[in-house]
Short mmCIF file of C-alpha atoms in Angstrom, two decimals:
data_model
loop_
_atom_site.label_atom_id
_atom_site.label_comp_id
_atom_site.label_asym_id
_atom_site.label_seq_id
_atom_site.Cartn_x
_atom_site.Cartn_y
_atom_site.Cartn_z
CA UNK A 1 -5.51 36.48 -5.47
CA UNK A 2 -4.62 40.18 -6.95
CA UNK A 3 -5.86 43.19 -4.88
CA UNK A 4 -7.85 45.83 -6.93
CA UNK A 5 -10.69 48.14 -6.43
CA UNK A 6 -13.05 46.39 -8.66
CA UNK A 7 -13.14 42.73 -9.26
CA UNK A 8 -10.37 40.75 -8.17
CA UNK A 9 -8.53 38.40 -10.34
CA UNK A 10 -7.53 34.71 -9.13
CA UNK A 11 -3.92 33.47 -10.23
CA UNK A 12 -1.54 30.23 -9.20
CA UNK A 13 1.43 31.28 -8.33
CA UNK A 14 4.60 28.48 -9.35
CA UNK A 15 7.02 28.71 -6.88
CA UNK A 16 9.67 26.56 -8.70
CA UNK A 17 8.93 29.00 -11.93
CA UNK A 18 8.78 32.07 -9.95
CA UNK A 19 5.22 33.25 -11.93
CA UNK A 20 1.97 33.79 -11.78
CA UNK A 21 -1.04 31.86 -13.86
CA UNK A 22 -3.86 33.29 -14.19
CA UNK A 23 -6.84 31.05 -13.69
CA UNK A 24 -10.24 33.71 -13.72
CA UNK A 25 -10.71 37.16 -14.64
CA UNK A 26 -12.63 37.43 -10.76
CA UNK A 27 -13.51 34.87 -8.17
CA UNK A 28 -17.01 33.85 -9.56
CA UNK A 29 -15.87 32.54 -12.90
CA UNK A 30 -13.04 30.98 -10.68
CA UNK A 31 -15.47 29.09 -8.77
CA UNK A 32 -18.08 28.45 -11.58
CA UNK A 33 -14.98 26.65 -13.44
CA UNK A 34 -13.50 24.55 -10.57
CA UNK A 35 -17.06 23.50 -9.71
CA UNK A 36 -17.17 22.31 -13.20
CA UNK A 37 -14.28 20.45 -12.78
CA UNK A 38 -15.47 19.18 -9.27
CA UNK A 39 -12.72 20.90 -7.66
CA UNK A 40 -9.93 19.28 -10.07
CA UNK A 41 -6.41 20.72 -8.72
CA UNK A 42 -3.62 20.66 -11.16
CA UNK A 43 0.48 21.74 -10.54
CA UNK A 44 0.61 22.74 -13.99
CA UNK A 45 -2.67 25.17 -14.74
CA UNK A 46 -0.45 26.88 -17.37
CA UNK A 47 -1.23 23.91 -19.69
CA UNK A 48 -4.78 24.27 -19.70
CA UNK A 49 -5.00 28.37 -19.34
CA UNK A 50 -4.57 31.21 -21.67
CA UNK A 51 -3.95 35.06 -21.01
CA UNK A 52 -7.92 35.05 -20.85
CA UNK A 53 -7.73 32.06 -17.66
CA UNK A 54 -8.28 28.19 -17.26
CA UNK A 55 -9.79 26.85 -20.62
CA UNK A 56 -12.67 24.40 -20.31
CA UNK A 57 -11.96 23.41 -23.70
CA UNK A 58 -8.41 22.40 -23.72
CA UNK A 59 -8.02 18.65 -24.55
CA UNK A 60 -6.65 17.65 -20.55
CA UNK A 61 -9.53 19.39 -18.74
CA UNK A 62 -11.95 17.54 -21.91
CA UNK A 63 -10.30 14.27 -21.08
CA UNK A 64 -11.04 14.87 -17.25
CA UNK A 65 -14.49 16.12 -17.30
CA UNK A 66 -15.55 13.30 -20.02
CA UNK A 67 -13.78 10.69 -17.49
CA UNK A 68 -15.71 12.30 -14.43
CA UNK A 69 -18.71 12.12 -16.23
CA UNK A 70 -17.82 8.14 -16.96
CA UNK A 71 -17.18 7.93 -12.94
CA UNK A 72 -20.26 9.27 -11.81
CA UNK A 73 -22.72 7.81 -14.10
CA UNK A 74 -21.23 3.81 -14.71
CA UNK A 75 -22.31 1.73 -11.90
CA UNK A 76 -21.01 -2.00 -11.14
CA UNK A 77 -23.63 -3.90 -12.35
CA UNK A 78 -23.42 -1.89 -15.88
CA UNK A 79 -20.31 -3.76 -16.27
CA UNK A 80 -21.26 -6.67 -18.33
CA UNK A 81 -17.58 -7.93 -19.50
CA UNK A 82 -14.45 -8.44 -18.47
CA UNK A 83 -12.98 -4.97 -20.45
CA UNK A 84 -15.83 -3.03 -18.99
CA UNK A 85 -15.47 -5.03 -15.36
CA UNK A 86 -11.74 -3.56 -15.70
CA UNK A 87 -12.42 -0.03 -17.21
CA UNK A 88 -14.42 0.16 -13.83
CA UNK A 89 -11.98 -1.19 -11.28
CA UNK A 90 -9.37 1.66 -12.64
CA UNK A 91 -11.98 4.36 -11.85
CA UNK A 92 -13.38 3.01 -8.33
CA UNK A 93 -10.17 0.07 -7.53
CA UNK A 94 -10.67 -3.05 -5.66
CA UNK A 95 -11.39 -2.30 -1.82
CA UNK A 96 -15.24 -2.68 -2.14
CA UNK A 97 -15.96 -6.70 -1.97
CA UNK A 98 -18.59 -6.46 -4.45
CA UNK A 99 -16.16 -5.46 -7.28
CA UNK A 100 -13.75 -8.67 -6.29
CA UNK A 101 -16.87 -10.96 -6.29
CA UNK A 102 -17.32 -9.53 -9.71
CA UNK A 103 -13.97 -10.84 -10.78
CA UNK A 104 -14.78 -14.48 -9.77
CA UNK A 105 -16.89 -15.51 -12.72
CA UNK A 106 -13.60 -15.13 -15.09
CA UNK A 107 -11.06 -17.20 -15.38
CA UNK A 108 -7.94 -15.61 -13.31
CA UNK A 109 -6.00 -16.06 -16.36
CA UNK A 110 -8.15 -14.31 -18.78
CA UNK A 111 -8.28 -11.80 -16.07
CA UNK A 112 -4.96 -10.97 -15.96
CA UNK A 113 -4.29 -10.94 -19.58
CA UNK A 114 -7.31 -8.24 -19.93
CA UNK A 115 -4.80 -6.72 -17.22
CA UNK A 116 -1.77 -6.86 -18.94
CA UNK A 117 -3.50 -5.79 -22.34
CA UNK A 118 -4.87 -2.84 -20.91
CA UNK A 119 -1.66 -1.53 -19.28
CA UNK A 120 -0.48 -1.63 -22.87
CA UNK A 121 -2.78 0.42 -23.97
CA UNK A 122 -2.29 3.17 -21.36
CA UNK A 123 0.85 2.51 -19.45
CA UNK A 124 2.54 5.88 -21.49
CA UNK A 125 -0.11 8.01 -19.42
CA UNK A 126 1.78 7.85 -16.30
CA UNK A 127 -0.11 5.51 -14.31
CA UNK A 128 2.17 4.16 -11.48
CA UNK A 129 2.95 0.40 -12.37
CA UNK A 130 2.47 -0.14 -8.06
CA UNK A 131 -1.03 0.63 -9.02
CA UNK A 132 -1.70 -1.61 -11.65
CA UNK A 133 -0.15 -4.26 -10.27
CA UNK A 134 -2.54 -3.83 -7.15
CA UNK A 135 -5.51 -4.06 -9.33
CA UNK A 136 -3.62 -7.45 -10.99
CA UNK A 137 -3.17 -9.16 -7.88
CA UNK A 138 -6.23 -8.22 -5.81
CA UNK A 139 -8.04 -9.75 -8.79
CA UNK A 140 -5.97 -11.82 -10.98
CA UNK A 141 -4.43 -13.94 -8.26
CA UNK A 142 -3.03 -17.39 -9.48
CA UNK A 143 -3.69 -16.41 -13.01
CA UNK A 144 -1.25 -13.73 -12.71
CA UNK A 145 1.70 -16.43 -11.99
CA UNK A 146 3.66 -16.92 -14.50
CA UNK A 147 4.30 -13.26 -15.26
CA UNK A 148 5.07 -12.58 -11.80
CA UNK A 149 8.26 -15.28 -11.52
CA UNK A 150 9.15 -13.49 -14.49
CA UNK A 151 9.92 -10.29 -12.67
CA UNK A 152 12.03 -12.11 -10.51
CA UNK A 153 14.35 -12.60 -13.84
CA UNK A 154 16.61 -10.03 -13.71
CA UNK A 155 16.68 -8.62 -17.02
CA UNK A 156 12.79 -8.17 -16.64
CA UNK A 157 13.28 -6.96 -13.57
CA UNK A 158 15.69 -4.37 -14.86
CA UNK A 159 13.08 -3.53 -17.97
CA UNK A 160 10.41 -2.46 -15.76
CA UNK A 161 12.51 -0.45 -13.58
CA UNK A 162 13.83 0.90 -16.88
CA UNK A 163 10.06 2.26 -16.90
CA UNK A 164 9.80 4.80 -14.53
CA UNK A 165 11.22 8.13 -15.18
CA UNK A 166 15.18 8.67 -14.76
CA UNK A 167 15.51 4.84 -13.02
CA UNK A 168 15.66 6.36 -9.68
CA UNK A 169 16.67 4.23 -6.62
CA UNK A 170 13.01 5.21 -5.29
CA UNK A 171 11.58 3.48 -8.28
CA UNK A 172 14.13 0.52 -7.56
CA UNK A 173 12.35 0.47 -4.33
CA UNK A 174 8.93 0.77 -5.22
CA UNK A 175 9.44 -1.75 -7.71
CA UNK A 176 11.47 -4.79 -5.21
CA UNK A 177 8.31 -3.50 -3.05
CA UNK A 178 5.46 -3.91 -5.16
CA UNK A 179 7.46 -7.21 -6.80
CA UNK A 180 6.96 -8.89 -2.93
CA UNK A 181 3.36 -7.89 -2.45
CA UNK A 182 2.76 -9.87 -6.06
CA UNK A 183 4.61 -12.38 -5.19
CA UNK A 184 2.62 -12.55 -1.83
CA UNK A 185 -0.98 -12.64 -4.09
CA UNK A 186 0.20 -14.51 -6.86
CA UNK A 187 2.30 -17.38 -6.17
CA UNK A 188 2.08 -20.37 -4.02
CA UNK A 189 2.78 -19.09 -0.23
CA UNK A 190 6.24 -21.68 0.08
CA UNK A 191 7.45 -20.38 -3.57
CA UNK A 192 6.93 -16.51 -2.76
CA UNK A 193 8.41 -16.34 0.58
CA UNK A 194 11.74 -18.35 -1.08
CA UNK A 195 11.86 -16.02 -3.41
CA UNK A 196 11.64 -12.68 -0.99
CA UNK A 197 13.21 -14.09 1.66
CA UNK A 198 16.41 -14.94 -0.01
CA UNK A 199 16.21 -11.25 -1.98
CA UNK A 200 16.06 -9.97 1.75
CA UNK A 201 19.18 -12.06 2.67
CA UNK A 202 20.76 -11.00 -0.30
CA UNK A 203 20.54 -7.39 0.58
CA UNK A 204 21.62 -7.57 4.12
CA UNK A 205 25.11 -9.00 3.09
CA UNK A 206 25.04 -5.53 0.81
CA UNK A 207 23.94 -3.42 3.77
CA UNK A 208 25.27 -5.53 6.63
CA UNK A 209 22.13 -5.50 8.76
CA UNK A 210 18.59 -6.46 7.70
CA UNK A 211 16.30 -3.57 9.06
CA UNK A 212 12.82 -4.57 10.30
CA UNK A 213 10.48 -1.95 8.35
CA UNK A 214 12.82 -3.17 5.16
CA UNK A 215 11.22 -7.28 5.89
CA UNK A 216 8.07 -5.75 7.39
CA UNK A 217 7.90 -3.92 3.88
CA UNK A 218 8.11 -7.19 1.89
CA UNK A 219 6.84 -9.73 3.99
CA UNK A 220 4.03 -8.21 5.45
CA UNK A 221 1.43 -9.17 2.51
CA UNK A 222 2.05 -13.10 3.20
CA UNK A 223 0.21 -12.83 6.59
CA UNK A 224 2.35 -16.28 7.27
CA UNK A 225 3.37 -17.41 10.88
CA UNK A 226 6.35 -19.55 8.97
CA UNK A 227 7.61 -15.42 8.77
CA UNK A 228 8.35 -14.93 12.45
CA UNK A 229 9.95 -18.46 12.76
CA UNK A 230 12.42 -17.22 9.79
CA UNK A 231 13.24 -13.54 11.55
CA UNK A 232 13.46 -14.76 14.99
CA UNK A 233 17.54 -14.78 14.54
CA UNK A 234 17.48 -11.77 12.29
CA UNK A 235 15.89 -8.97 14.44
CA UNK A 236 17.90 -6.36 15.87
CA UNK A 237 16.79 -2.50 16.78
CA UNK A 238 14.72 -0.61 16.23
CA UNK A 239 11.91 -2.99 16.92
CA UNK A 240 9.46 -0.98 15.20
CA UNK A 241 9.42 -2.59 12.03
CA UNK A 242 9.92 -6.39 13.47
CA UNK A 243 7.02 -5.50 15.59
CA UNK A 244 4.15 -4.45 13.03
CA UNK A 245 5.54 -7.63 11.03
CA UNK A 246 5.32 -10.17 14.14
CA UNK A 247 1.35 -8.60 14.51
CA UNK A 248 0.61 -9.01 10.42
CA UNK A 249 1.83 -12.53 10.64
CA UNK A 250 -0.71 -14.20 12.16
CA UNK A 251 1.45 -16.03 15.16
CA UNK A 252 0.54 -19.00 17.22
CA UNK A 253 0.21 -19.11 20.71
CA UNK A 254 3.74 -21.05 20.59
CA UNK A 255 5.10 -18.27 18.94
CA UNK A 256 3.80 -15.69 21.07
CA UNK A 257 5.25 -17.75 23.98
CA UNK A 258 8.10 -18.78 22.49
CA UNK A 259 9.42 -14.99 22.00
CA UNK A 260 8.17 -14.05 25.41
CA UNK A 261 10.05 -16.35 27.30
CA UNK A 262 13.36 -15.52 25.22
CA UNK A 263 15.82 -12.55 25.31
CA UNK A 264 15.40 -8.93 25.98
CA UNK A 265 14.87 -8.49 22.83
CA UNK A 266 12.30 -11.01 21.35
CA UNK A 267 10.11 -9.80 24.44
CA UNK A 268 9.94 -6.54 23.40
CA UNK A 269 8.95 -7.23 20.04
CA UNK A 270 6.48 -9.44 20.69
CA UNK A 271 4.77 -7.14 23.10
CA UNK A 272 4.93 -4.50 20.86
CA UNK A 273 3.30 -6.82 18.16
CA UNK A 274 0.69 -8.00 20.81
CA UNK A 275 0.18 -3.79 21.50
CA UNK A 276 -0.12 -3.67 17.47
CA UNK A 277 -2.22 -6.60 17.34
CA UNK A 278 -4.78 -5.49 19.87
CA UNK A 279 -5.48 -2.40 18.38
CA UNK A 280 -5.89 -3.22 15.14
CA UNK A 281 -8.47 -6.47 15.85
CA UNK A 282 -6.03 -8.69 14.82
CA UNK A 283 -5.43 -10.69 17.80
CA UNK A 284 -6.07 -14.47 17.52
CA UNK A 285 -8.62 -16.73 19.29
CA UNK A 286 -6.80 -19.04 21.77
CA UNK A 287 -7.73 -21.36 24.58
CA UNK A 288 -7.73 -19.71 28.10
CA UNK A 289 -4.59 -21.63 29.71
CA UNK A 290 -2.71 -20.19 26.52
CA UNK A 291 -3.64 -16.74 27.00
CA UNK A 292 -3.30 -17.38 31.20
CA UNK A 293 0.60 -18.35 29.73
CA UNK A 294 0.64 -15.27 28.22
CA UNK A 295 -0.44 -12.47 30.46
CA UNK A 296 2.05 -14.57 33.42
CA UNK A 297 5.27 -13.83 31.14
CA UNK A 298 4.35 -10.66 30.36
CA UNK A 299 4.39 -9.46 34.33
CA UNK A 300 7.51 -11.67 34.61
CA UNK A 301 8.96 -9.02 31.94
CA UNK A 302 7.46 -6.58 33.97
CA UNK A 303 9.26 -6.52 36.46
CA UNK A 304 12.60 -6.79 34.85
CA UNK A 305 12.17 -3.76 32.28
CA UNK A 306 13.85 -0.38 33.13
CA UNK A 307 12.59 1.42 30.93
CA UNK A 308 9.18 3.93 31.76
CA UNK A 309 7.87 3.31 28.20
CA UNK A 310 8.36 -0.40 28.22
CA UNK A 311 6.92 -0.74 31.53
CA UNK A 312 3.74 1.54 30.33
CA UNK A 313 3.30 -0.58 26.69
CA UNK A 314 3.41 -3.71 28.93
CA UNK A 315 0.57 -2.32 31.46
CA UNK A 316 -1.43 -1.76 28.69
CA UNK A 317 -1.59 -4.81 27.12
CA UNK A 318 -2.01 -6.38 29.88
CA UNK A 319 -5.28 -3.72 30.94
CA UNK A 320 -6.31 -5.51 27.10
CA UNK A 321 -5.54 -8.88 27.90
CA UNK A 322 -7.49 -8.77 31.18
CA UNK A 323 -10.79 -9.83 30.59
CA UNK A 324 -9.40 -13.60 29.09
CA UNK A 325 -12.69 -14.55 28.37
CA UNK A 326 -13.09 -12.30 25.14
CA UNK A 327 -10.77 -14.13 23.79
CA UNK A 328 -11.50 -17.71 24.37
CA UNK A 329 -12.50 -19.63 21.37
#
């Protein structure tokens, strides 16, 4: 904001650019307009402003405002069809359960060709195809099949890289990313966990080592217990990332005893993933004797840790584990 003796002036100053915007002739109109645009922040104000300030009437801040009026006045059960059903999942997405109960009187196929058609009809307006594809497979599911073993081609693969700006190895990423999460939502469990798990092997021969928040970030959607019997001769360190995997993959008591009663390693991961697993809710319900198993191996690895931080992550879960009976089915 400009100094002066009378009203002060507001500008945005662009660092990159090295100049100033100016957005209101004084700090009323400057909050009169952004509380017309409900506080709507842009990088680039130098679009939508002239030498008199930010113009209401420029076609962007139109769009917006006619878009925020949509948002705040169409409610779910206004949404009669399938194109307006989808027109308001873009607007509020898919974490409410009332807008995926919605979904389930259409067909999962017809759902995810409405999908498809309407990322044709915006997809130049810089929507983030991770997005869409959420909205796809939180919704479309099964019906969304077919097109997802067709990313696994790789020309198609390559064509919707080929989509995001300059083909950056980030996009790559974001793309083998969001391509495992489908594949997680949309295909038959056996099918996508081939399909990632060999793309996983594949790049480890590339990289020589598999690293766990790389499999944690593809695997973690499948919420499978066949997972941690397919990593268990894969893991190496950091344990991070194999930890917060082993907790999102639902394992059985066998498992859980299993790793605890093998190497250095495995122990640490799984207690790790039972520290993870406690603290998000996600621990299972098991019989008494299995969780008796449990808490004995742990203070057998107790006492053989050197470290102060293992030894403390151990106590704890052990404080959690204490009272069995909360956890007794």
């Amino acid at each position: 904001m400009a100094t002066s003796t009378t009203e002060p002036a507001v500008f945005c100053y662009h660092h990159e650019l090295d100049q100033f915007t100016l957005l209101a002739e004084n700090l009323p109109a400057y909050i009169d307009t952004m509380l017309t645009l409900h506080g709507l922040w842009l990088w680039d104000w130098f679009k939508v402003a002239d030498e008199h300030g930010i113009q209401l009437n420029s076609p962007p801040l139109q769009l917006w405002l006619r878009w925020l009026n949509m948002f705040c006045t169409m409610k779910l059960e206004d949404a009669q069809s399938l194109e307006t059903l989808i027109h308001y999942t873009t607007m509020h997405g898919v974490d409410h359960p009332a807008v995926l109960q919605a979904f389930q009187a259409y067909d999962p196929k017809d759902i995810f060709l409405a999908w498809e058609q309407h990322w044709q009809n915006i997809q130049h307006s810089q929507v983030p195809f991770s997005t869409w594809a959420v909205l796809v497979g939180e919704t479309a599911g099964m019906g969304a099949a077919d097109w997802v073993r067709s990313l696994w081609e790789p020309e198609t693969a390559q064509a919707w890289t080929s989509l995001a700006q300059n083909n950056t190895l980030h996009a790559k990423g974001a793309f083998v990313s969001t391509r495992a999460y489908l594949s997680a939502r949309c295909l038959p469990e056996q099918e996508g966990l081939v399909c990632v798990c060999n793309h996983l092997l594949q790049d480890s021969v590339a990289e020589d080592k598999l690293e766990g928040y790389t499999a944690n970030g593809q695997l973690q959607h499948f919420r499978s217990p066949q997972i941690i019997n397919w990593m268990r001769d894969k893991v190496n360190h950091p344990v991070d990332g194999w930890a917060i995997l082993f907790a999102h993959s639902r394992p059985t008591a066998e498992q859980l005893i299993e790793w605890l009663s093998d190497s250095e390693l495995h122990q640490k991961i799984a207690t790790e993933a039972l520290d993870i697993m406690i603290h998000r809710d996600l621990l299972p319900a098991l019989e008494a004797d299995a969780w008796a198993n449990i808490s004995d191996l742990l203070l057998a690895s107790l006492q053989l840790v050197m470290l102060k931080k293992d030894k403390r992550r151990i106590e704890a879960v052990l404080k959690q584990l204490s009272d069995a009976d909360s956890h007794v089915q």
